[in-house]
Amino acid sequence: MIVGVPKEIKRDEYRVGMLPVGVEELTRAGHRVLVEKSAGLGSGIRDQEYATHGATIVEKAEQIYAEAEMIVKVKEPQPREWPLLHAGQIVFTYFHFAADEALTRAVLDSGVTAVAYETLRDGRGRLPLLTPMSEVAGRMSIQEGAKYLERPQMGRGILLGGVPGVAPANITILGAGVVGANAAKIAAGFQANVGLLDINMERLRYLDDVMPPNVDVLFSDRHTIREQLSRADLVVGAVLIPGAKAPRLIDHELLKLMKPGAVIIDVAIDQGGCIETSRPTTHSEPTFIVEEVVHYCVTNMPGAVGRTSTYALCNVTLGWVLQIANRGISAAARDLRPIAKAINIMDNHVTNRAVADAFGMPFDARFDDEA
Ligand SMILES: NC(=O)c1ccc[n+]([C@@H]2O[C@H](COP(=O)([O-])OP(=O)(O)OC[C@H]3O[C@@H](n4cnc5c(N)ncnc54)[C@H](O)[C@@H]3O)[C@@H](O)[C@H]2O)c1
């Protein structure tokens, strides 16, 4: 199969869909890999590193899209890329169709098979191609929180770990899933006082066993949240109800309990955010202030640490890329349930129920478990 890796063109996106080791594995398996010139530069990977391991470096994206039978990338195709997609081609990337009707219609009309990272579900019901980005965002939330707590960034002028004789920061983490647990781990390493809140008792019991002593694992209810907010220097929003908007845990009134210069990192902003006053921001203008509280609500946090994120993503995608390249998409979908689950659009039909429902489009049930 000819596999194409174009350069990402979405704003603030520094990741790339394949590592040099991916090129080597595909080439060893008898496939051909085309990589667009400077595709890896945002992640610190030079063209030469791809070429050494067997890639053909291609000058223009147009050539990649024209020749490749499978495109492997990171973000959903941008409007400039839509006309380049062609029938029969496989596109393996994050799509998040339900959030974008124009994208859905463009991909549907193009005739490509859209294999979406975000719906690839393993045998235990988990979403393994989403997990690494939550790990990155969770760990990064504390790094960003530390930065915006500094006075020149309009924060309270607090050092997370304190110093001998001065108390460390109080950090409240709402939601103890992948993002929350990773945030807690890093916050604990900074020696901060951490409150980690969730409503899932099984999860709380597990985390209570494995978290260090400076992490208090707490049940999330209005009273606990209120008490935490009045003490918090940093709040991380990390709640998720799958398939729904994030629950609003902090309304405008509750925000007034927070100290001036405290910081909120609302990681859940990509699902609407769990703070009423949150609104999406970008890496170029990440923060704004409401009620003297600094809000950081960047929707694609992993994009800023492109190199780490690229490695974390490609570690989990490569195995599936090889499966699709080796078997072809029809056999891969027939033999591997996770691949079938990941196919959102095929042969000009929507094969994912949530996407079809989102836009009132006909649903093709060929990969549906309940069909
Ligand atoms: N901004 C970004 O760049 C970025 C990157 C990665 C993930 N995210 C987002 O971060 C959010 C969290 O992702 P995740 O992978 O950790 O999800 P997850 O499913 O692993 O964890 C979510 C947790 O929230 C808990 N929860 C639900 N309702 C709650 C409530 N009322 N109070 C407290 N906890 C509650 C759940 O029990 C669960 O443990 C998602 O919205 C995800 O899309 C954003």
CSV table of N, CA and C in Angstrom, one decimal, residues 236-359:
chain,number,residue,atom,x,y,z
A,236,VAL,N,-8.3,22.5,38.3
A,236,VAL,CA,-8.2,21.9,37.0
A,236,VAL,C,-9.6,21.2,36.7
A,237,GLY,N,-10.2,21.6,35.6
A,237,GLY,CA,-11.5,21.0,35.2
A,237,GLY,C,-11.2,19.8,34.3
A,238,ALA,N,-11.6,18.6,34.8
A,238,ALA,CA,-11.3,17.4,34.0
A,238,ALA,C,-12.4,16.4,34.0
A,239,VAL,N,-13.7,16.9,34.0
A,239,VAL,CA,-14.8,15.9,34.1
A,239,VAL,C,-15.3,15.6,32.7
A,240,LEU,N,-15.8,14.4,32.6
A,240,LEU,CA,-16.4,14.0,31.3
A,240,LEU,C,-17.6,13.1,31.5
A,241,ILE,N,-18.6,13.3,30.8
A,241,ILE,CA,-19.7,12.4,30.8
A,241,ILE,C,-19.7,12.0,29.3
A,242,PRO,N,-19.4,10.7,29.0
A,242,PRO,CA,-19.2,10.3,27.6
A,242,PRO,C,-20.4,10.7,26.7
A,243,GLY,N,-20.1,11.3,25.6
A,243,GLY,CA,-21.1,11.6,24.6
A,243,GLY,C,-22.0,12.8,25.0
A,244,ALA,N,-21.7,13.5,26.1
A,244,ALA,CA,-22.5,14.6,26.5
A,244,ALA,C,-21.6,15.8,26.8
A,245,LYS,N,-22.3,17.0,26.9
A,245,LYS,CA,-21.5,18.2,27.3
A,245,LYS,C,-21.0,18.0,28.7
A,246,ALA,N,-19.9,18.6,29.0
A,246,ALA,CA,-19.3,18.5,30.4
A,246,ALA,C,-20.3,19.1,31.4
A,247,PRO,N,-20.5,18.5,32.6
A,247,PRO,CA,-21.4,19.1,33.6
A,247,PRO,C,-20.8,20.4,34.1
A,248,ARG,N,-21.7,21.4,34.3
A,248,ARG,CA,-21.2,22.7,34.9
A,248,ARG,C,-21.0,22.6,36.4
A,249,LEU,N,-19.9,22.4,36.9
A,249,LEU,CA,-19.7,22.2,38.3
A,249,LEU,C,-19.4,23.5,39.0
A,250,ILE,N,-19.0,24.6,38.3
A,250,ILE,CA,-18.7,25.9,38.9
A,250,ILE,C,-19.5,26.9,38.2
A,251,ASP,N,-20.5,27.5,38.8
A,251,ASP,CA,-21.3,28.6,38.1
A,251,ASP,C,-20.6,29.9,38.5
A,252,HIS,N,-21.2,31.0,37.9
A,252,HIS,CA,-20.5,32.3,38.1
A,252,HIS,C,-20.5,32.7,39.6
A,253,GLU,N,-21.6,32.3,40.3
A,253,GLU,CA,-21.7,32.7,41.7
A,253,GLU,C,-20.6,32.0,42.5
A,254,LEU,N,-20.4,30.7,42.2
A,254,LEU,CA,-19.3,29.9,43.0
A,254,LEU,C,-17.9,30.5,42.7
A,255,LEU,N,-17.7,31.0,41.5
A,255,LEU,CA,-16.4,31.6,41.1
A,255,LEU,C,-16.0,32.7,42.1
A,256,LYS,N,-17.0,33.4,42.6
A,256,LYS,CA,-16.7,34.5,43.5
A,256,LYS,C,-16.1,34.0,44.8
A,257,LEU,N,-16.2,32.7,45.1
A,257,LEU,CA,-15.5,32.2,46.3
A,257,LEU,C,-14.0,32.1,46.2
A,258,MET,N,-13.6,32.2,44.9
A,258,MET,CA,-12.1,32.0,44.7
A,258,MET,C,-11.3,33.2,45.0
A,259,LYS,N,-10.0,33.0,45.3
A,259,LYS,CA,-9.2,34.1,45.7
A,259,LYS,C,-8.7,34.9,44.4
A,260,PRO,N,-8.5,36.2,44.5
A,260,PRO,CA,-8.0,36.9,43.4
A,260,PRO,C,-6.7,36.4,42.9
A,261,GLY,N,-6.5,36.2,41.6
A,261,GLY,CA,-5.3,35.7,41.1
A,261,GLY,C,-5.2,34.2,41.1
A,262,ALA,N,-6.2,33.5,41.6
A,262,ALA,CA,-6.3,32.1,41.4
A,262,ALA,C,-6.4,31.7,39.9
A,263,VAL,N,-6.1,30.5,39.6
A,263,VAL,CA,-6.1,30.1,38.2
A,263,VAL,C,-7.0,28.8,38.0
A,264,ILE,N,-7.7,28.9,36.9
A,264,ILE,CA,-8.5,27.7,36.5
A,264,ILE,C,-8.0,27.2,35.1
A,265,ILE,N,-7.6,25.9,35.0
A,265,ILE,CA,-7.3,25.3,33.8
A,265,ILE,C,-8.4,24.4,33.4
A,266,ASP,N,-9.3,24.8,32.5
A,266,ASP,CA,-10.5,24.0,32.2
A,266,ASP,C,-10.2,23.1,31.0
A,267,VAL,N,-9.6,21.9,31.3
A,267,VAL,CA,-9.2,21.0,30.3
A,267,VAL,C,-10.4,20.5,29.5
A,268,ALA,N,-11.5,20.4,30.2
A,268,ALA,CA,-12.8,19.8,29.6
A,268,ALA,C,-13.4,20.8,28.6
A,269,ILE,N,-12.8,21.9,28.3
A,269,ILE,CA,-13.3,22.9,27.4
A,269,ILE,C,-13.7,22.3,26.1
A,270,ASP,N,-13.0,21.3,25.6
A,270,ASP,CA,-13.4,20.7,24.3
A,270,ASP,C,-14.7,20.1,24.3
A,271,GLN,N,-15.3,19.8,25.5
A,271,GLN,CA,-16.7,19.3,25.6
A,271,GLN,C,-17.6,20.4,26.2
A,272,GLY,N,-17.2,21.6,26.1
A,272,GLY,CA,-18.0,22.7,26.6
A,272,GLY,C,-17.5,23.3,27.9
A,273,GLY,N,-16.6,22.6,28.6
A,273,GLY,CA,-16.1,23.1,29.8
A,273,GLY,C,-16.9,22.9,31.1
A,274,CYS,N,-16.3,22.8,32.2
A,274,CYS,CA,-17.1,22.5,33.4
A,274,CYS,C,-17.2,23.7,34.3
A,275,ILE,N,-16.9,24.9,33.8
A,275,ILE,CA,-17.0,26.1,34.5
A,275,ILE,C,-17.9,27.1,33.7
A,276,GLU,N,-18.9,27.7,34.3
A,276,GLU,CA,-19.8,28.5,33.5
A,276,GLU,C,-19.1,29.6,32.7
A,277,THR,N,-18.1,30.2,33.3
A,277,THR,CA,-17.4,31.4,32.7
A,277,THR,C,-16.3,31.0,31.7
A,278,SER,N,-16.1,29.7,31.4
A,278,SER,CA,-15.1,29.3,30.5
A,278,SER,C,-15.6,29.5,29.0
A,279,ARG,N,-14.6,29.9,28.2
A,279,ARG,CA,-14.9,29.9,26.7
A,279,ARG,C,-13.6,29.5,26.0
A,280,PRO,N,-13.7,28.8,24.9
A,280,PRO,CA,-12.5,28.3,24.2
A,280,PRO,C,-11.5,29.4,23.9
A,281,THR,N,-10.2,29.0,24.2
A,281,THR,CA,-9.1,29.9,23.8
A,281,THR,C,-8.1,29.2,23.0
A,282,THR,N,-7.0,29.9,22.5
A,282,THR,CA,-6.0,29.3,21.7
A,282,THR,C,-4.6,29.4,22.3
A,283,HIS,N,-3.6,28.7,21.8
A,283,HIS,CA,-2.3,28.9,22.4
A,283,HIS,C,-1.7,30.3,22.2
A,284,SER,N,-2.2,31.0,21.2
A,284,SER,CA,-1.7,32.4,21.0
A,284,SER,C,-2.3,33.3,22.0
A,285,GLU,N,-3.5,33.1,22.5
A,285,GLU,CA,-4.2,33.9,23.5
A,285,GLU,C,-4.9,32.9,24.5
A,286,PRO,N,-4.1,32.3,25.4
A,286,PRO,CA,-4.6,31.2,26.2
A,286,PRO,C,-5.6,31.6,27.3
A,287,THR,N,-5.4,32.8,27.9
A,287,THR,CA,-6.1,33.1,29.1
A,287,THR,C,-7.0,34.4,29.0
A,288,PHE,N,-7.9,34.5,29.9
A,288,PHE,CA,-8.7,35.7,30.1
A,288,PHE,C,-9.1,35.7,31.6
A,289,ILE,N,-9.6,36.8,32.1
A,289,ILE,CA,-9.9,37.0,33.5
A,289,ILE,C,-11.3,37.3,33.8
A,290,VAL,N,-12.0,36.5,34.7
A,290,VAL,CA,-13.3,36.8,35.1
A,290,VAL,C,-13.3,36.8,36.6
A,291,GLU,N,-13.9,37.8,37.3
A,291,GLU,CA,-13.9,37.9,38.8
A,291,GLU,C,-12.5,37.7,39.3
A,292,GLU,N,-11.5,38.3,38.7
A,292,GLU,CA,-10.1,38.3,39.1
A,292,GLU,C,-9.5,36.9,39.1
A,293,VAL,N,-10.2,35.9,38.5
A,293,VAL,CA,-9.7,34.5,38.4
A,293,VAL,C,-9.2,34.3,36.9
A,294,VAL,N,-7.9,33.9,36.8
A,294,VAL,CA,-7.4,33.6,35.5
A,294,VAL,C,-7.9,32.3,34.9
A,295,HIS,N,-8.5,32.4,33.7
A,295,HIS,CA,-9.1,31.2,33.1
A,295,HIS,C,-8.2,30.8,31.9
A,296,TYR,N,-7.8,29.6,31.9
A,296,TYR,CA,-7.0,29.0,30.7
A,296,TYR,C,-7.9,27.9,30.1
A,297,CYS,N,-8.3,28.1,28.8
A,297,CYS,CA,-9.3,27.2,28.3
A,297,CYS,C,-8.9,26.8,26.8
A,298,VAL,N,-7.6,26.3,26.7
A,298,VAL,CA,-7.1,26.0,25.3
A,298,VAL,C,-7.7,24.6,24.9
A,299,THR,N,-8.3,24.5,23.8
A,299,THR,CA,-9.0,23.3,23.4
A,299,THR,C,-8.1,22.2,22.9
A,300,ASN,N,-6.9,22.6,22.4
A,300,ASN,CA,-5.9,21.5,21.9
A,300,ASN,C,-4.6,21.7,22.7
A,301,MET,N,-4.7,21.4,24.0
A,301,MET,CA,-3.5,21.6,24.8
A,301,MET,C,-2.3,20.8,24.3
A,302,PRO,N,-2.5,19.5,23.9
A,302,PRO,CA,-1.3,18.7,23.5
A,302,PRO,C,-0.5,19.3,22.3
A,303,GLY,N,-1.2,20.1,21.5
A,303,GLY,CA,-0.5,20.7,20.3
A,303,GLY,C,0.7,21.5,20.7
A,304,ALA,N,0.7,22.1,21.9
A,304,ALA,CA,1.8,23.0,22.3
A,304,ALA,C,3.1,22.2,22.6
A,305,VAL,N,2.9,20.9,23.0
A,305,VAL,CA,4.1,20.1,23.3
A,305,VAL,C,4.1,19.0,22.2
A,306,GLY,N,4.3,19.5,21.0
A,306,GLY,CA,4.1,18.7,19.8
A,306,GLY,C,5.0,17.4,19.8
A,307,ARG,N,6.2,17.6,20.3
A,307,ARG,CA,7.1,16.4,20.2
A,307,ARG,C,6.6,15.3,21.1
A,308,THR,N,6.4,15.6,22.3
A,308,THR,CA,5.9,14.6,23.3
A,308,THR,C,4.6,14.0,22.8
A,309,SER,N,3.7,14.9,22.3
A,309,SER,CA,2.3,14.4,21.8
A,309,SER,C,2.5,13.5,20.6
A,310,THR,N,3.3,13.9,19.7
A,310,THR,CA,3.5,13.1,18.5
A,310,THR,C,4.0,11.7,18.9
A,311,TYR,N,5.0,11.6,19.7
A,311,TYR,CA,5.5,10.3,20.1
A,311,TYR,C,4.4,9.5,20.9
A,312,ALA,N,3.7,10.2,21.8
A,312,ALA,CA,2.6,9.5,22.5
A,312,ALA,C,1.5,9.0,21.6
A,313,LEU,N,1.2,9.8,20.6
A,313,LEU,CA,0.1,9.4,19.7
A,313,LEU,C,0.6,8.3,18.7
A,314,CYS,N,1.8,8.5,18.1
A,314,CYS,CA,2.2,7.5,17.2
A,314,CYS,C,2.5,6.1,17.8
A,315,ASN,N,2.9,6.1,19.1
A,315,ASN,CA,3.1,4.9,19.8
A,315,ASN,C,1.9,4.0,19.7
A,316,VAL,N,0.7,4.6,19.8
A,316,VAL,CA,-0.6,3.8,19.9
A,316,VAL,C,-1.2,3.7,18.5
A,317,THR,N,-0.9,4.5,17.5
A,317,THR,CA,-1.5,4.4,16.2
A,317,THR,C,-0.8,3.4,15.3
A,318,LEU,N,0.5,3.3,15.4
A,318,LEU,CA,1.3,2.6,14.4
A,318,LEU,C,0.8,1.1,14.2
A,319,GLY,N,0.5,0.5,15.3
A,319,GLY,CA,0.0,-0.9,15.2
A,319,GLY,C,-1.2,-1.0,14.3
A,320,TRP,N,-2.1,0.0,14.4
A,320,TRP,CA,-3.4,-0.1,13.6
A,320,TRP,C,-3.1,0.3,12.2
A,321,VAL,N,-2.1,1.3,12.0
A,321,VAL,CA,-1.7,1.6,10.6
A,321,VAL,C,-1.2,0.4,9.9
A,322,LEU,N,-0.4,-0.4,10.6
A,322,LEU,CA,0.2,-1.6,10.0
A,322,LEU,C,-0.9,-2.6,9.7
A,323,GLN,N,-1.9,-2.8,10.6
A,323,GLN,CA,-3.0,-3.7,10.4
A,323,GLN,C,-3.8,-3.3,9.1
A,324,ILE,N,-4.1,-2.0,9.0
A,324,ILE,CA,-4.9,-1.6,7.8
A,324,ILE,C,-4.0,-1.8,6.5
A,325,ALA,N,-2.8,-1.4,6.6
A,325,ALA,CA,-1.9,-1.5,5.4
A,325,ALA,C,-1.7,-2.9,5.0
A,326,ASN,N,-1.5,-3.8,6.0
A,326,ASN,CA,-1.2,-5.2,5.6
A,326,ASN,C,-2.5,-6.0,5.1
A,327,ARG,N,-3.6,-5.7,5.7
A,327,ARG,CA,-4.8,-6.4,5.4
A,327,ARG,C,-5.7,-5.8,4.3
A,328,GLY,N,-5.6,-4.4,4.2
A,328,GLY,CA,-6.6,-3.7,3.4
A,328,GLY,C,-7.7,-3.3,4.3
A,329,ILE,N,-8.5,-2.3,4.0
A,329,ILE,CA,-9.5,-1.8,4.9
A,329,ILE,C,-10.6,-2.8,5.1
A,330,SER,N,-11.1,-3.4,4.0
A,330,SER,CA,-12.2,-4.3,4.1
A,330,SER,C,-12.0,-5.5,5.1
A,331,ALA,N,-10.8,-6.2,4.9
A,331,ALA,CA,-10.5,-7.3,5.7
A,331,ALA,C,-10.2,-6.8,7.1
A,332,ALA,N,-9.5,-5.7,7.3
A,332,ALA,CA,-9.3,-5.2,8.6
A,332,ALA,C,-10.6,-4.9,9.4
A,333,ALA,N,-11.5,-4.3,8.7
A,333,ALA,CA,-12.8,-4.0,9.3
A,333,ALA,C,-13.6,-5.3,9.7
A,334,ARG,N,-13.5,-6.3,8.8
A,334,ARG,CA,-14.2,-7.6,9.0
A,334,ARG,C,-13.6,-8.3,10.2
A,335,ASP,N,-12.2,-8.3,10.3
A,335,ASP,CA,-11.5,-9.1,11.3
A,335,ASP,C,-11.3,-8.5,12.6
A,336,LEU,N,-11.2,-7.1,12.6
A,336,LEU,CA,-10.8,-6.4,13.8
A,336,LEU,C,-11.9,-5.5,14.2
A,337,ARG,N,-12.6,-5.8,15.3
A,337,ARG,CA,-13.7,-4.9,15.8
A,337,ARG,C,-13.3,-3.5,16.0
A,338,PRO,N,-12.1,-3.2,16.6
A,338,PRO,CA,-11.7,-1.8,16.9
A,338,PRO,C,-11.7,-1.0,15.6
A,339,ILE,N,-11.2,-1.6,14.5
A,339,ILE,CA,-11.1,-0.9,13.2
A,339,ILE,C,-12.6,-0.6,12.7
A,340,ALA,N,-13.4,-1.7,12.8
A,340,ALA,CA,-14.8,-1.5,12.3
A,340,ALA,C,-15.5,-0.3,13.1
A,341,LYS,N,-15.2,-0.3,14.4
A,341,LYS,CA,-15.8,0.8,15.3
A,341,LYS,C,-15.2,2.2,14.9
A,342,ALA,N,-14.0,2.2,14.4
A,342,ALA,CA,-13.3,3.5,14.0
A,342,ALA,C,-13.8,4.0,12.7
A,343,ILE,N,-14.4,3.2,11.9
A,343,ILE,CA,-14.9,3.7,10.5
A,343,ILE,C,-16.1,4.5,10.7
A,344,ASN,N,-16.1,5.8,10.4
A,344,ASN,CA,-17.2,6.7,10.6
A,344,ASN,C,-17.9,6.9,9.3
A,345,ILE,N,-17.2,6.8,8.2
A,345,ILE,CA,-17.8,7.0,6.8
A,345,ILE,C,-17.1,6.1,5.9
A,346,MET,N,-17.9,5.4,5.0
A,346,MET,CA,-17.4,4.5,4.0
A,346,MET,C,-18.3,4.5,2.8
A,347,ASP,N,-17.8,4.5,1.6
A,347,ASP,CA,-18.6,4.4,0.4
A,347,ASP,C,-19.7,5.5,0.4
A,348,ASN,N,-19.4,6.7,0.8
A,348,ASN,CA,-20.4,7.8,0.8
A,348,ASN,C,-21.6,7.5,1.8
A,349,HIS,N,-21.3,6.7,2.8
A,349,HIS,CA,-22.3,6.4,3.8
A,349,HIS,C,-21.8,6.7,5.2
A,350,VAL,N,-22.6,7.2,6.1
A,350,VAL,CA,-22.2,7.4,7.5
A,350,VAL,C,-22.4,6.1,8.3
A,351,THR,N,-21.3,5.5,8.8
A,351,THR,CA,-21.4,4.2,9.5
A,351,THR,C,-21.2,4.3,11.0
A,352,ASN,N,-21.3,5.6,11.5
A,352,ASN,CA,-21.2,5.8,12.9
A,352,ASN,C,-22.6,6.4,13.4
A,353,ARG,N,-23.3,5.7,14.3
A,353,ARG,CA,-24.6,6.2,14.6
A,353,ARG,C,-24.6,7.6,15.2
A,354,ALA,N,-23.7,7.9,16.1
A,354,ALA,CA,-23.7,9.3,16.7
A,354,ALA,C,-23.5,10.4,15.7
A,355,VAL,N,-22.7,10.1,14.7
A,355,VAL,CA,-22.5,11.1,13.6
A,355,VAL,C,-23.7,11.3,12.8
A,356,ALA,N,-24.3,10.2,12.4
A,356,ALA,CA,-25.6,10.2,11.6
A,356,ALA,C,-26.7,11.0,12.4
A,357,ASP,N,-26.8,10.6,13.7
A,357,ASP,CA,-27.8,11.3,14.6
A,357,ASP,C,-27.6,12.8,14.7
A,358,ALA,N,-26.3,13.1,14.8
A,358,ALA,CA,-26.0,14.6,15.0
A,358,ALA,C,-26.5,15.4,13.9
A,359,PHE,N,-26.5,14.9,12.7
A,359,PHE,CA,-27.0,15.7,11.5
A,359,PHE,C,-28.2,15.2,10.8
